[in-house]
Coordinates of N, CA and C in Angstrom, one line a residue:
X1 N -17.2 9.7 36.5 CA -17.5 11.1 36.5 C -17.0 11.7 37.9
X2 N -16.3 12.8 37.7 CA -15.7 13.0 39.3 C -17.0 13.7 39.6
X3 N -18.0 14.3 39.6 CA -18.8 14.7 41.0 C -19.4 13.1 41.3
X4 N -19.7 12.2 40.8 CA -20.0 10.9 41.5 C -19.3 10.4 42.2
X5 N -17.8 10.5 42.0 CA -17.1 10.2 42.7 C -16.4 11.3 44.4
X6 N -17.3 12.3 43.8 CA -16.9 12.8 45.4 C -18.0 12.7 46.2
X7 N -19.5 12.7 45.5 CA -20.8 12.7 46.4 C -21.4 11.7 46.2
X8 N -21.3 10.7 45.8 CA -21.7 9.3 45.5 C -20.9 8.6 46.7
X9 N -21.8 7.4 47.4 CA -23.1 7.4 47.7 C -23.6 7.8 48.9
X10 N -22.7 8.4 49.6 CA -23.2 9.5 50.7 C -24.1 10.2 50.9
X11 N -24.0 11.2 49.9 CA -24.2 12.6 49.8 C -25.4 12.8 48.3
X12 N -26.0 11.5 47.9 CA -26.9 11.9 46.9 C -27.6 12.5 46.2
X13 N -28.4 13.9 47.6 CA -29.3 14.5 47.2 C -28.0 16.0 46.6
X14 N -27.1 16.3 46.9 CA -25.7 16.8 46.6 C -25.7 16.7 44.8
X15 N -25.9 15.2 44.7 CA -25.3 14.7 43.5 C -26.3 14.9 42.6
X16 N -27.4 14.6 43.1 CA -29.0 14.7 41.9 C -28.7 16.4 41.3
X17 N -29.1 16.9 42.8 CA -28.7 18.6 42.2 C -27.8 18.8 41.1
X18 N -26.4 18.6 41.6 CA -25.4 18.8 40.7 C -25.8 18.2 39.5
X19 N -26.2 17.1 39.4 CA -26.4 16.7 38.0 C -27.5 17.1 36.9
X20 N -28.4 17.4 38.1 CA -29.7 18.3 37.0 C -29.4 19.4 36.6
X21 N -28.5 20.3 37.5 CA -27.4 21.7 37.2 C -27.2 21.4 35.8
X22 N -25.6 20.6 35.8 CA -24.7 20.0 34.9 C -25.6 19.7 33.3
X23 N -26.1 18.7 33.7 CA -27.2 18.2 32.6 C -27.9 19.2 31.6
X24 N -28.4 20.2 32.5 CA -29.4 21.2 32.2 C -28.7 22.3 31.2
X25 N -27.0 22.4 31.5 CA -25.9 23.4 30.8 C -26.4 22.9 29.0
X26 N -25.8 21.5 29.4 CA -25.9 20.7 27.8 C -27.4 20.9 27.1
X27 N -28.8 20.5 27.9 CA -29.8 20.8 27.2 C -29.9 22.3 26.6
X28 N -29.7 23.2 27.6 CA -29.8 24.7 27.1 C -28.5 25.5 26.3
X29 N -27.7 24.9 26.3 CA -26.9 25.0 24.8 C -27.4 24.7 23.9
X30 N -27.5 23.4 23.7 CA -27.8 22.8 22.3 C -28.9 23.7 21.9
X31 N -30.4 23.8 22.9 CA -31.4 23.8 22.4 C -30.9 25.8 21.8
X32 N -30.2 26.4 22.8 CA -29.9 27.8 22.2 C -29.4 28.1 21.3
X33 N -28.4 27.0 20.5 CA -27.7 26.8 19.5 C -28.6 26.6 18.2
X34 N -29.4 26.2 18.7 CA -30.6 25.4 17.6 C -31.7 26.8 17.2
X35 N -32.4 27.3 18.5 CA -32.9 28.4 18.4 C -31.9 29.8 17.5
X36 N -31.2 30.0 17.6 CA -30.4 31.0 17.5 C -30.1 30.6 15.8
X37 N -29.7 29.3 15.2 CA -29.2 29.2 13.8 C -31.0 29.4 13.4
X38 N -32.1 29.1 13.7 CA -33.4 29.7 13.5 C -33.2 31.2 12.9
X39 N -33.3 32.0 14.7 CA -33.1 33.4 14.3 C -32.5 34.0 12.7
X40 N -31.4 33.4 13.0 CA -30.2 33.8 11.8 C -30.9 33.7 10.4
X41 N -31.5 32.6 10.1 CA -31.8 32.5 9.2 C -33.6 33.4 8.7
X42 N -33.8 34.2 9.5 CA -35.3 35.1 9.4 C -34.2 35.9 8.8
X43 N -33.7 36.4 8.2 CA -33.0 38.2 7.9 C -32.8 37.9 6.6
X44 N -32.8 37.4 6.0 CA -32.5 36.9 4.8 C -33.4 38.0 3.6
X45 N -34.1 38.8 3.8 CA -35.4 39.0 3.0 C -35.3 40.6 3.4
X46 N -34.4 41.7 4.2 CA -34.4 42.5 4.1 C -35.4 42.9 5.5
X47 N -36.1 44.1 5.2 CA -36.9 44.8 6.3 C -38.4 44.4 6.3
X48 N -38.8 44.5 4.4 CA -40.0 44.8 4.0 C -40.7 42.7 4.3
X49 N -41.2 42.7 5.4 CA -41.2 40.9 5.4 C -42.6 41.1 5.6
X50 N -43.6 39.9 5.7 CA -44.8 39.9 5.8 C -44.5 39.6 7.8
X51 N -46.0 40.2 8.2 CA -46.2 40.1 9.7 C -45.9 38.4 10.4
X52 N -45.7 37.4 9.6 CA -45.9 36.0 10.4 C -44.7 36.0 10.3
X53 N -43.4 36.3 9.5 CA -42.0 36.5 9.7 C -41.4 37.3 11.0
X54 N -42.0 38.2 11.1 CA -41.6 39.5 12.0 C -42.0 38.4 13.3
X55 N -43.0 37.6 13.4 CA -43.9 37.2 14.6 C -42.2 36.2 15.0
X56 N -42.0 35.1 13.6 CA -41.3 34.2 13.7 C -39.8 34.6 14.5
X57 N -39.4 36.3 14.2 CA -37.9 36.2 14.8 C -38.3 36.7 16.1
X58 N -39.3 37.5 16.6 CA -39.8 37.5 17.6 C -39.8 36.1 18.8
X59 N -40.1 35.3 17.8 CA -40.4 33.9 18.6 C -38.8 33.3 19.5
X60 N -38.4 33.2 17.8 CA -36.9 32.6 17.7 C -36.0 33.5 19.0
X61 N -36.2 35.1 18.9 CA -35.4 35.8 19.7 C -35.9 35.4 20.8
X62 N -37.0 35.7 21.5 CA -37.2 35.0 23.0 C -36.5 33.6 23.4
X63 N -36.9 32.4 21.9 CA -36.7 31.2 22.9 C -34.5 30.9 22.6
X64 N -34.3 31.6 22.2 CA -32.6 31.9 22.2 C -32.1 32.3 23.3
X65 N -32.6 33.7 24.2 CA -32.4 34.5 24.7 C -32.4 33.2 25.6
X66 N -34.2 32.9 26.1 CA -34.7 32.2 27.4 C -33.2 31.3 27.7
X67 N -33.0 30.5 26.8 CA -32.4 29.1 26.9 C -30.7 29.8 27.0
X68 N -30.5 30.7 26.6 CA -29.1 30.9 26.4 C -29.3 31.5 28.1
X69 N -29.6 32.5 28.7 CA -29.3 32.9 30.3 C -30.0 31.4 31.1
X70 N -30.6 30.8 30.7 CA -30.5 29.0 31.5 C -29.7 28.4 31.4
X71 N -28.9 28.4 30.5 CA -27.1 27.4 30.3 C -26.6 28.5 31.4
X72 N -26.7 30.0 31.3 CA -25.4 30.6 32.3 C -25.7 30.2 33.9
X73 N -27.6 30.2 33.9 CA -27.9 30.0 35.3 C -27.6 29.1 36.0
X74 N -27.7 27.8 35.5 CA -27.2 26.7 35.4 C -26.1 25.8 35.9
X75 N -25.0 26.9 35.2 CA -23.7 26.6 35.7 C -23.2 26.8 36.7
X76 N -23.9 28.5 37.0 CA -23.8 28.6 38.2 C -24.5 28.1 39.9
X77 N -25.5 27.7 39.6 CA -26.2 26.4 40.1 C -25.0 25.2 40.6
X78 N -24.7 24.8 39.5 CA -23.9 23.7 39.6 C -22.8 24.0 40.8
X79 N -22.1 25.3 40.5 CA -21.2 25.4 40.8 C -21.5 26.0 42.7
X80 N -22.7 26.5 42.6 CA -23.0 26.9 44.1 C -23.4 25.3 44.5
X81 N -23.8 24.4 44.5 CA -23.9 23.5 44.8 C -22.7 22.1 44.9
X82 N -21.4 22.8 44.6 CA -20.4 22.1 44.4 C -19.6 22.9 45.6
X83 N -20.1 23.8 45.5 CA -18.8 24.6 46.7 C -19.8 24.3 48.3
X84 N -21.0 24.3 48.5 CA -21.5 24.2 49.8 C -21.5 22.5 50.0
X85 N -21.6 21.5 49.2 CA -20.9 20.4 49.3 C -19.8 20.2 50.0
X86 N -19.3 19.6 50.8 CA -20.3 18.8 52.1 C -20.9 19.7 53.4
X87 N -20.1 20.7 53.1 CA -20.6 22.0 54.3 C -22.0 21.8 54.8
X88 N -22.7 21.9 53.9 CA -24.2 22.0 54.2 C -24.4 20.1 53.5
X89 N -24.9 19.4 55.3 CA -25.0 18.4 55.1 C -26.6 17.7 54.5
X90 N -27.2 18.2 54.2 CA -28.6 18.5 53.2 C -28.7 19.4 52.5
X91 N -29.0 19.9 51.7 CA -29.2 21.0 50.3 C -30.7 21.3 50.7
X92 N -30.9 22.2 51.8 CA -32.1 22.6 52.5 C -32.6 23.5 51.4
X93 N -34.0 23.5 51.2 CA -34.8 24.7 50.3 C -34.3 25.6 50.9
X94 N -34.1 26.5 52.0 CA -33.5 27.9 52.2 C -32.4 27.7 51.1
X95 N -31.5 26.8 51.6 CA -30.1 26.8 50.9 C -30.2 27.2 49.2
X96 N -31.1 26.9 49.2 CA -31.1 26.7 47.4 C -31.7 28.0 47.2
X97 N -32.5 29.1 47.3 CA -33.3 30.3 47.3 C -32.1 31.1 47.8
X98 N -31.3 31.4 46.5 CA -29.9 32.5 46.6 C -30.5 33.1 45.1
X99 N -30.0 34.4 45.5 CA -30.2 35.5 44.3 C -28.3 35.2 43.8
X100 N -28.6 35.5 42.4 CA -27.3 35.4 41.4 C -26.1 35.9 42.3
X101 N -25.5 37.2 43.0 CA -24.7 38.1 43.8 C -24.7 37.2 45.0
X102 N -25.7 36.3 45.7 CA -25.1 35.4 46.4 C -24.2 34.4 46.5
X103 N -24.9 33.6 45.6 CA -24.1 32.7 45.0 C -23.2 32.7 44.6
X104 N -22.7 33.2 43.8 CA -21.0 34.0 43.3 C -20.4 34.0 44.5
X105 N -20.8 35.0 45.6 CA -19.7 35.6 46.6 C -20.0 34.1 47.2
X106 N -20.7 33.3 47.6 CA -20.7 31.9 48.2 C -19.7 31.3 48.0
X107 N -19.3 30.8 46.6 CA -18.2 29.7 45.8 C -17.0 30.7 45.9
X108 N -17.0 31.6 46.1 CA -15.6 32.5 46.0 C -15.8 32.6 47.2
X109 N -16.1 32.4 48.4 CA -15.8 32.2 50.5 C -15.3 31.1 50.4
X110 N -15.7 30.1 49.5 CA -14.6 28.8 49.9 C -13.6 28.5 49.1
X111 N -12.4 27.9 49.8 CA -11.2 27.8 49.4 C -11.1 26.9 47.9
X112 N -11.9 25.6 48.0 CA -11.4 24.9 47.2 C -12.2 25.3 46.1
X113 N -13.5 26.3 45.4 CA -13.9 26.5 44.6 C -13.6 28.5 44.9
X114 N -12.8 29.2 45.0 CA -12.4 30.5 44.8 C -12.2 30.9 44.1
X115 N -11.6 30.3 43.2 CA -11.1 30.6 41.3 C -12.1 30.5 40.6
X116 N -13.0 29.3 40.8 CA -14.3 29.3 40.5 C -15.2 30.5 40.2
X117 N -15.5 30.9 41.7 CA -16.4 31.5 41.7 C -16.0 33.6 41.8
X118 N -14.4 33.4 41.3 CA -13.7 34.7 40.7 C -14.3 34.7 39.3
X119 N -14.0 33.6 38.6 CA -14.0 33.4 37.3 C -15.6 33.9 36.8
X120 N -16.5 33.3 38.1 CA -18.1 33.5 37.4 C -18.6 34.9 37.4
X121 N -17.6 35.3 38.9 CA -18.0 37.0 39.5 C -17.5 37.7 37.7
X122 N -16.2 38.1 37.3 CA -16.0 38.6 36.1 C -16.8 38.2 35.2
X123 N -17.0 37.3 34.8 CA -17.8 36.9 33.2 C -19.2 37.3 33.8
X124 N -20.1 37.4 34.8 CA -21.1 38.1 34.9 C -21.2 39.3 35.0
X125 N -20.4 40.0 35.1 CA -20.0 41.8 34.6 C -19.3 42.0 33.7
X126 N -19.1 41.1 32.4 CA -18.9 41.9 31.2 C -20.1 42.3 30.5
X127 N -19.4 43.1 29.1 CA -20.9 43.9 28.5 C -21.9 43.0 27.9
X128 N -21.0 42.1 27.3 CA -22.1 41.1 26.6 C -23.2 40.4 27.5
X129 N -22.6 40.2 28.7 CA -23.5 39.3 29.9 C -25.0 40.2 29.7
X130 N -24.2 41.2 30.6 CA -25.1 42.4 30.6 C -26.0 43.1 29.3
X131 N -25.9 42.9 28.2 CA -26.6 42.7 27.5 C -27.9 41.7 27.1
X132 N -26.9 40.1 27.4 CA -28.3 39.1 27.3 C -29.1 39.0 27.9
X133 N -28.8 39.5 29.2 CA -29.8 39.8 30.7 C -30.7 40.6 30.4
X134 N -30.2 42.3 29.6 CA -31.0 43.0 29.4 C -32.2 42.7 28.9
X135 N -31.5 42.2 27.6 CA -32.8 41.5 26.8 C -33.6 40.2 27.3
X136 N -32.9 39.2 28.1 CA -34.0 38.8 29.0 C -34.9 39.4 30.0
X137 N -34.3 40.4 30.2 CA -35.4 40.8 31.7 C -36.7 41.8 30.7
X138 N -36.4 42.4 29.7 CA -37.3 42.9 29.0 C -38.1 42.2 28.2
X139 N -37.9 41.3 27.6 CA -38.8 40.1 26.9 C -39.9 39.2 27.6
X140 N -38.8 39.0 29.1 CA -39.9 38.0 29.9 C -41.0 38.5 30.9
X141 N -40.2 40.4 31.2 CA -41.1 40.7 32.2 C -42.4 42.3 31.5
X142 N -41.4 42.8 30.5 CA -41.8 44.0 29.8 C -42.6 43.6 28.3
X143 N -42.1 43.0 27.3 CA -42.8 42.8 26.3 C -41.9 42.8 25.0
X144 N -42.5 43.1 23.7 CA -41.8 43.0 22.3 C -40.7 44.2 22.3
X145 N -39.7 44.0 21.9 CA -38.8 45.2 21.4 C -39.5 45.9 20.3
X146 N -39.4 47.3 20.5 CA -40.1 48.3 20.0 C -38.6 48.1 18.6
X147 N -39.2 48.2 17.6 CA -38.0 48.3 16.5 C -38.2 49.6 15.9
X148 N -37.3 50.0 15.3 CA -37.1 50.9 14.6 C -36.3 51.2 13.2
X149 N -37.1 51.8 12.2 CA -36.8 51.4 11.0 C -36.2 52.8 9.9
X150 N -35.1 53.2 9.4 CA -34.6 53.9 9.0 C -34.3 53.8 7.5
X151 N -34.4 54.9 6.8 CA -33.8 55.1 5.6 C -33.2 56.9 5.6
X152 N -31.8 55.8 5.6 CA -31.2 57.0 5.0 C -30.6 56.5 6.7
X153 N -28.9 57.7 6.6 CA -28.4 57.7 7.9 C -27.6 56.0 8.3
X154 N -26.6 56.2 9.3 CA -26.0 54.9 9.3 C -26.2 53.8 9.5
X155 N -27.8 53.6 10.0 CA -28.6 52.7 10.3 C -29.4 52.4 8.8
X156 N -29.2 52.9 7.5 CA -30.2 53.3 6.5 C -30.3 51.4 5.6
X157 N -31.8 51.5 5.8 CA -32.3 50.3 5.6 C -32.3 49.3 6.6
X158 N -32.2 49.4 7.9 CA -31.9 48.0 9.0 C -33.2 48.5 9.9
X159 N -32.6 47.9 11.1 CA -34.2 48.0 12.0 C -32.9 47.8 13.4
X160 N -33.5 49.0 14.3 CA -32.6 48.7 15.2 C -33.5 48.4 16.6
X161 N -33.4 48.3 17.7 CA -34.1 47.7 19.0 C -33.0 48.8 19.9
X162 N -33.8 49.2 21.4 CA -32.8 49.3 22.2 C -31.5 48.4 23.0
X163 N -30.3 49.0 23.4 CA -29.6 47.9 24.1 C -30.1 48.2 25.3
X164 N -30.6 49.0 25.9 CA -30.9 49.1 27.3 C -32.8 49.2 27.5
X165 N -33.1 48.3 27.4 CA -34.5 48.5 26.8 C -35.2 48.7 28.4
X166 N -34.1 47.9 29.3 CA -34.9 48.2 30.7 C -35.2 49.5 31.4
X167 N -34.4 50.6 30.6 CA -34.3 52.0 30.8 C -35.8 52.7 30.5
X168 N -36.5 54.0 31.1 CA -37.1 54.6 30.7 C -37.2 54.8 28.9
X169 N -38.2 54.7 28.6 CA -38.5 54.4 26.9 C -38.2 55.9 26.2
X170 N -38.0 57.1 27.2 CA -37.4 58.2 26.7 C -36.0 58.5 26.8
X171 N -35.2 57.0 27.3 CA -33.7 56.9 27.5 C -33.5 56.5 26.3
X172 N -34.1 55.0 25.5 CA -33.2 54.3 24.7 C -32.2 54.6 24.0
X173 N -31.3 53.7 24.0 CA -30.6 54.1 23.1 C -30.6 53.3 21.6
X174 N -31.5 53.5 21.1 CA -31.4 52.9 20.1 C -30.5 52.5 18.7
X175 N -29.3 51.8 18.8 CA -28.4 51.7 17.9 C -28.3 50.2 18.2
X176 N -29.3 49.0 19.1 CA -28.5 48.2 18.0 C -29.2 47.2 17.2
X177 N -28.4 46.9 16.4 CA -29.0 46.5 14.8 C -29.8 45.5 15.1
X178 N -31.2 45.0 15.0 CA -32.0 43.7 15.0 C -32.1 43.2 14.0
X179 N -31.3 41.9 13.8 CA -30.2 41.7 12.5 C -30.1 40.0 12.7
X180 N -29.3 39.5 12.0 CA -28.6 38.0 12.2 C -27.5 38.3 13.3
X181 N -27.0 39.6 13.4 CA -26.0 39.2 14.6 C -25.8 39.5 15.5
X182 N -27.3 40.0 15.8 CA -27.6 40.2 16.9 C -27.2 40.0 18.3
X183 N -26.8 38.7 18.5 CA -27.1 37.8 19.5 C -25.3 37.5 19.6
X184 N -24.7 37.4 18.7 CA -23.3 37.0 18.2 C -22.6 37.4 19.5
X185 N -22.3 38.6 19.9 CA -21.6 38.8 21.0 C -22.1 37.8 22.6
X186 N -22.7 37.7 22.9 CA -23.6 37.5 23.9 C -23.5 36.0 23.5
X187 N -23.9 35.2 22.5 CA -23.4 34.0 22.1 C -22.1 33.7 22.9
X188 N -21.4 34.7 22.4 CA -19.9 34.0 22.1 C -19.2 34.3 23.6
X189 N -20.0 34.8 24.5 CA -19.5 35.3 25.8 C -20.2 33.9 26.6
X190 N -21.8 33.4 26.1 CA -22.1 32.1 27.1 C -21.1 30.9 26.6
X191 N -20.5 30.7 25.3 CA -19.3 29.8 25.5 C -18.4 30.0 26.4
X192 N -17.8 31.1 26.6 CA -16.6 31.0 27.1 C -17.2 31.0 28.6
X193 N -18.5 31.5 28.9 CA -18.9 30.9 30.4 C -18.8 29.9 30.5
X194 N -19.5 28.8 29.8 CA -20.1 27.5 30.5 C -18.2 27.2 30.3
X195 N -17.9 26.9 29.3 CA -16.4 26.3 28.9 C -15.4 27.1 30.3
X196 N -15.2 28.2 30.4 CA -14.3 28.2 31.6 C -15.0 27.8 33.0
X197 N -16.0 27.7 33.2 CA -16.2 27.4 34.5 C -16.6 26.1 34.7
X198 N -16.8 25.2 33.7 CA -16.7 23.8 33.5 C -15.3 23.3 34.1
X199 N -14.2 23.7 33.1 CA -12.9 23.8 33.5 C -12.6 24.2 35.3
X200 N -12.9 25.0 35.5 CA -12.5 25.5 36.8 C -13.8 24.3 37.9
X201 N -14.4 23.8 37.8 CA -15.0 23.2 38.3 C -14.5 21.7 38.5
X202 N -13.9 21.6 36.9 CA -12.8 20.2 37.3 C -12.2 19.9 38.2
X203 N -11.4 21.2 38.1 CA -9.9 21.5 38.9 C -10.8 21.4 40.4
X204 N -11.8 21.7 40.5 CA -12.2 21.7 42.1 C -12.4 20.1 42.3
X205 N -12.1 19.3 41.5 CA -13.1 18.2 41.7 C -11.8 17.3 41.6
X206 N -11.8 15.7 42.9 CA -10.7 15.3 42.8 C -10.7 14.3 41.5
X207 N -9.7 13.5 40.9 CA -9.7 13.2 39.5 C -10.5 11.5 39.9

């Protein structure tokens, strides 16, 4: 494995980090993957469902959400701790207590992970990112998505949720669908995170 082979046996406490990072990508995929084919499969039965269903995608949608922005956090973990490798000759608790906008601009100050940490700065400002954030920071710190249920009109028969739910509750915008595919965009944006910054993390790493 090349990070063993660049911080093995020197630099160990380097390597533990990186690897519980690394590690941690694969557990909160899978486990997001697993949560999320859950989700999907509550919608099946329309709007009119009994309350322990409603509770169920509730559930499913939290532990999807949780686990899916812990693969993105993750990576980037990894990857802040790949670029201050060997700079910082201990991985001091200050060192490690970086907000998200740190870390990014960190791996992109150094040479040999810069593409890196370009690559993480972009895919953390697209819409979909900023969507699954949304919905995490309102789930874990505000509460249930208020749904909303329509007949009639282009929404007629679905249940929609805010996309910006972190906004004043007289802002929402309420259009989008709380559905099976919900999550689909935002999904398909934590692939191409972990997978490209895996990739570019190689390339930082010697073979």
């Amino acid at each position: 494995m090349r990070s063993s082979k660049l911080m093995m046996p020197d630099h160990r406490d380097h390597y533990l980090l990186f690897g519980a990072a690394w590690n941690g990508v694969g557990v909160r995929l899978k486990s997001t993957a697993l949560h999320a084919a859950h989700y999907r499969s509550l919608f099946d039965g329309g709007t009119a469902l009994p309350p322990e269903i409603h509770f169920e995608q509730d559930a499913a949608l939290f532990d999807t959400v949780a686990n899916a922005t812990a693969a993105a956090e993750n990576v980037l973990f990894a990857a802040y701790v790949l670029t201050v490798f060997p700079s910082v000759p201990r991985p001091f608790n200050k060192a490690l207590k970086q907000r998200q906008d740190q870390m990014v601009e960190r791996v992109i100050g150094a040479s040999r992970t810069q593409r890196l940490g370009e690559f993480l700065r972009d895919s953390f400002d697209k819409k979909a990112a900023h969507l699954l954030y949304e919905l995490r920071d309102f789930l874990l710190h505000r509460g249930r998505l208020s749904r909303n249920h329509f007949v009639g009109g282009p929404f007629s028969g679905k249940m929609t949720v805010a996309r910006n739910a972190k906004s004043h509750s007289s802002e929402w915008e309420n259009d989008l669908v709380f559905g099976e595919t919900l999550l689909d965009e935002p999904l398909d944006w934590l692939k191409e995170h972990c997978d490209g910054a895996g990739r570019q993390m190689c390339d930082a790493m010697p073979e």
